[in-house]
Short mmCIF file of C-alpha atoms in Angstrom, two decimals:
data_model
loop_
_atom_site.label_atom_id
_atom_site.label_comp_id
_atom_site.label_asym_id
_atom_site.label_seq_id
_atom_site.Cartn_x
_atom_site.Cartn_y
_atom_site.Cartn_z
CA MET A 1 61.37 -34.44 -13.47
CA ASP A 2 58.33 -32.85 -10.72
CA ALA A 3 58.45 -29.10 -10.81
CA ALA A 4 58.12 -26.84 -7.32
CA HIS A 5 57.56 -23.95 -9.09
CA PHE A 6 54.64 -23.43 -12.10
CA GLU A 7 52.51 -20.18 -13.23
CA LYS A 8 49.84 -21.64 -15.90
CA LYS A 9 47.85 -18.94 -18.24
CA LEU A 10 44.47 -18.22 -17.91
CA THR A 11 44.23 -15.46 -20.72
CA SER A 12 46.08 -14.48 -24.08
CA GLU A 13 46.07 -11.40 -25.80
CA VAL A 14 47.87 -10.77 -29.32
CA ILE A 15 49.13 -7.22 -29.31
CA PHE A 16 51.91 -7.46 -31.95
CA GLU A 17 52.06 -9.68 -34.43
CA GLY A 18 55.32 -8.97 -37.15
CA ARG A 19 57.99 -10.62 -38.89
CA VAL A 20 59.47 -11.77 -36.79
CA VAL A 21 57.71 -11.60 -33.89
CA THR A 22 54.34 -11.80 -31.84
CA LEU A 23 54.02 -9.91 -29.33
CA THR A 24 50.99 -11.66 -26.21
CA LYS A 25 50.01 -9.50 -22.78
CA ASP A 26 48.59 -12.38 -20.89
CA THR A 27 47.46 -13.27 -17.64
CA ALA A 28 48.60 -16.58 -15.30
CA LEU A 29 47.84 -17.20 -12.36
CA LEU A 30 50.84 -17.86 -9.99
CA GLU A 31 51.02 -20.29 -7.51
CA ASN A 32 49.46 -18.33 -4.30
CA GLY A 33 46.52 -17.63 -5.58
CA LYS A 34 47.21 -14.50 -6.95
CA THR A 35 47.25 -13.23 -10.90
CA ALA A 36 50.47 -11.38 -12.82
CA THR A 37 50.43 -9.43 -16.06
CA ARG A 38 52.44 -11.60 -18.03
CA GLU A 39 54.09 -9.47 -21.66
CA VAL A 40 56.07 -12.89 -24.14
CA VAL A 41 57.53 -12.49 -26.79
CA HIS A 42 56.21 -15.27 -29.38
CA HIS A 43 59.84 -15.97 -31.93
CA HIS A 44 60.77 -19.27 -33.73
CA GLY A 45 63.25 -20.16 -32.83
CA GLY A 46 67.10 -19.95 -34.20
CA ALA A 47 69.68 -22.88 -35.78
CA CYS A 48 73.35 -21.75 -35.24
CA ILE A 49 76.95 -23.17 -36.64
CA VAL A 50 79.68 -23.46 -35.03
CA PRO A 51 82.08 -24.27 -37.99
CA TYR A 52 85.29 -25.72 -37.05
CA PHE A 53 88.92 -26.65 -38.77
CA GLU A 54 91.11 -29.01 -38.62
CA ASP A 55 93.92 -25.83 -38.53
CA GLY A 56 91.51 -24.72 -34.34
CA THR A 57 90.58 -22.11 -35.77
CA ILE A 58 86.01 -21.48 -36.87
CA CYS A 59 84.10 -19.63 -39.08
CA MET A 60 82.42 -15.96 -36.97
CA VAL A 61 80.86 -13.73 -39.38
CA ARG A 62 80.96 -9.85 -38.35
CA GLN A 63 77.73 -7.73 -38.48
CA PHE A 64 75.71 -4.33 -37.84
CA ARG A 65 73.09 -5.65 -35.17
CA TYR A 66 70.52 -2.85 -35.55
CA ALA A 67 68.62 -2.98 -32.69
CA MET A 68 72.51 -2.72 -30.54
CA GLN A 69 73.34 -0.37 -33.18
CA GLN A 70 76.90 -2.17 -33.75
CA GLU A 71 78.46 -4.04 -35.52
CA LEU A 72 78.63 -7.96 -33.75
CA TRP A 73 80.81 -11.34 -34.50
CA GLU A 74 78.78 -13.78 -33.76
CA LEU A 75 78.51 -17.48 -35.18
CA PRO A 76 76.61 -17.79 -37.64
CA ALA A 77 72.68 -17.87 -37.29
CA GLY A 78 69.81 -17.58 -38.68
CA LYS A 79 65.69 -17.86 -37.49
CA LEU A 80 63.60 -19.94 -38.34
CA GLU A 81 60.26 -20.23 -40.53
CA GLN A 82 57.38 -21.78 -38.54
CA GLY A 83 58.00 -25.64 -38.45
CA GLU A 84 61.33 -25.33 -40.75
CA ASP A 85 63.93 -27.56 -39.28
CA PRO A 86 66.14 -26.52 -36.81
CA PHE A 87 69.10 -29.14 -38.32
CA GLU A 88 67.81 -28.08 -42.20
CA ALA A 89 68.50 -24.00 -40.95
CA ALA A 90 71.76 -24.61 -39.13
CA LYS A 91 73.02 -26.34 -43.13
CA ARG A 92 71.55 -23.52 -44.86
CA GLU A 93 73.46 -20.74 -42.69
CA LEU A 94 76.65 -22.02 -42.69
CA GLU A 95 76.33 -22.20 -46.50
CA GLU A 96 74.58 -18.63 -47.51
CA GLU A 97 77.04 -16.85 -44.64
CA CYS A 98 79.78 -18.48 -44.84
CA GLY A 99 80.35 -20.45 -48.28
CA LEU A 100 80.22 -23.77 -46.06
CA THR A 101 79.10 -26.94 -46.40
CA ALA A 102 80.22 -30.09 -43.22
CA GLU A 103 80.70 -33.65 -43.62
CA HIS A 104 79.66 -34.15 -40.12
CA TYR A 105 78.17 -32.09 -37.73
CA THR A 106 77.75 -32.62 -33.89
CA SER A 107 74.96 -31.20 -31.81
CA LEU A 108 75.88 -28.90 -29.10
CA GLY A 109 72.09 -29.18 -28.04
CA GLU A 110 69.80 -26.24 -27.38
CA PHE A 111 69.10 -23.07 -24.97
CA TYR A 112 66.62 -20.48 -24.11
CA PRO A 113 68.09 -17.11 -24.24
CA THR A 114 66.12 -14.89 -22.82
CA VAL A 115 63.51 -17.02 -20.00
CA GLY A 116 62.15 -13.91 -19.03
CA TYR A 117 59.51 -12.77 -21.84
CA ASP A 118 61.30 -14.82 -25.81
CA THR A 119 59.72 -18.16 -25.98
CA GLU A 120 62.78 -18.65 -28.32
CA ILE A 121 65.26 -21.52 -28.62
CA ILE A 122 68.92 -21.89 -30.08
CA TYR A 123 69.87 -24.80 -31.41
CA THR A 124 73.95 -25.15 -32.32
CA TRP A 125 75.86 -27.81 -33.92
CA VAL A 126 79.81 -28.13 -34.58
CA ALA A 127 79.98 -28.31 -38.25
CA THR A 128 83.28 -30.76 -39.47
CA GLY A 129 84.59 -31.36 -41.99
CA LEU A 130 84.94 -28.61 -43.92
CA THR A 131 84.22 -27.99 -47.81
CA LYS A 132 84.66 -24.26 -49.29
CA THR A 133 81.78 -23.33 -51.67
CA HIS A 134 79.75 -20.43 -52.78
CA MET A 135 77.87 -17.82 -50.30
CA HIS A 136 74.40 -16.90 -50.98
CA LEU A 137 73.45 -13.86 -48.08
CA ASP A 138 69.98 -12.74 -48.11
CA ALA A 139 68.79 -9.23 -49.31
CA ASP A 140 68.32 -7.25 -47.00
CA GLU A 141 72.41 -9.33 -45.10
CA PHE A 142 75.51 -7.87 -44.67
CA LEU A 143 78.15 -9.40 -43.32
CA THR A 144 82.04 -10.69 -43.17
CA PRO A 145 83.17 -14.37 -42.60
CA ASP A 146 86.23 -14.66 -40.93
CA ARG A 147 88.92 -16.97 -39.51
CA VAL A 148 89.30 -16.64 -35.59
CA PRO A 149 91.63 -19.65 -33.87
CA LEU A 150 88.94 -21.03 -31.27
CA GLN A 151 91.50 -20.03 -28.70
CA LYS A 152 91.86 -15.98 -29.85
CA ALA A 153 88.05 -16.74 -29.60
CA TYR A 154 87.64 -17.42 -26.12
CA GLU A 155 89.10 -14.93 -25.33
CA MET A 156 87.06 -12.20 -27.35
CA VAL A 157 84.49 -13.82 -24.56
CA LEU A 158 86.29 -13.66 -22.20
CA SER A 159 87.62 -9.60 -21.93
CA GLY A 160 84.33 -8.87 -23.03
CA GLU A 161 84.86 -8.31 -26.28
CA ILE A 162 82.27 -11.19 -27.47
CA LYS A 163 78.81 -9.80 -26.54
CA ASP A 164 76.55 -12.53 -28.65
CA GLY A 165 74.81 -14.24 -26.44
CA LYS A 166 74.85 -17.38 -28.88
CA THR A 167 78.15 -17.30 -29.62
CA ILE A 168 79.66 -17.04 -26.16
CA ALA A 169 77.61 -20.14 -25.76
CA GLY A 170 78.73 -21.78 -29.01
CA VAL A 171 82.61 -21.61 -28.52
CA LEU A 172 82.90 -22.55 -24.49
CA LYS A 173 80.81 -25.33 -25.19
CA LEU A 174 82.32 -26.42 -28.59
CA LYS A 175 86.23 -24.72 -25.72
CA ALA A 176 84.62 -27.30 -23.57
CA LEU A 177 84.43 -30.52 -25.24
CA LEU A 178 87.57 -30.05 -26.93
CA ASP A 179 89.39 -30.48 -23.62
CA GLU A 180 87.88 -33.20 -22.14
CA GLY A 181 88.18 -34.62 -25.54
CA LYS A 182 84.80 -35.23 -25.97
CA LEU A 183 85.12 -33.99 -29.17
#
């Protein structure tokens, strides 16, 4: 598909380079011939998993998020290391955060959580045929996994109780696929 609109990067300067993100200040050529400054957060992306049990529940985690200064309900997920395969990362996060492994994985695709200034892509799968194993969280990670009926999670999305974008997307996509008989 040909794009109707475009911007072309002319220059890029690294403003900050951290453990999780790099921030650049770019000059972009606009389609009208003028230039504009664009600040871009570069992120390696993330992998998200929706653990779906035969009884209609999903495993979500409650985790304090420093940037938002509150505990949130989320699907298990983690950031990718540079060059890391997203599918392998999703399987790792399922075991690390929920203490589960799965027989089957179905892709829910990818989405861009913050397109205005961030390069992050989140890749998402549904995991089924779940088996209990052992959690092994990172040293600086504190969370509690909990099984929630998918219908309840859907209601939590609609009421605004679930605010995390990847969790909203994962819950809505899974429910839609199940309602349409595609999963």
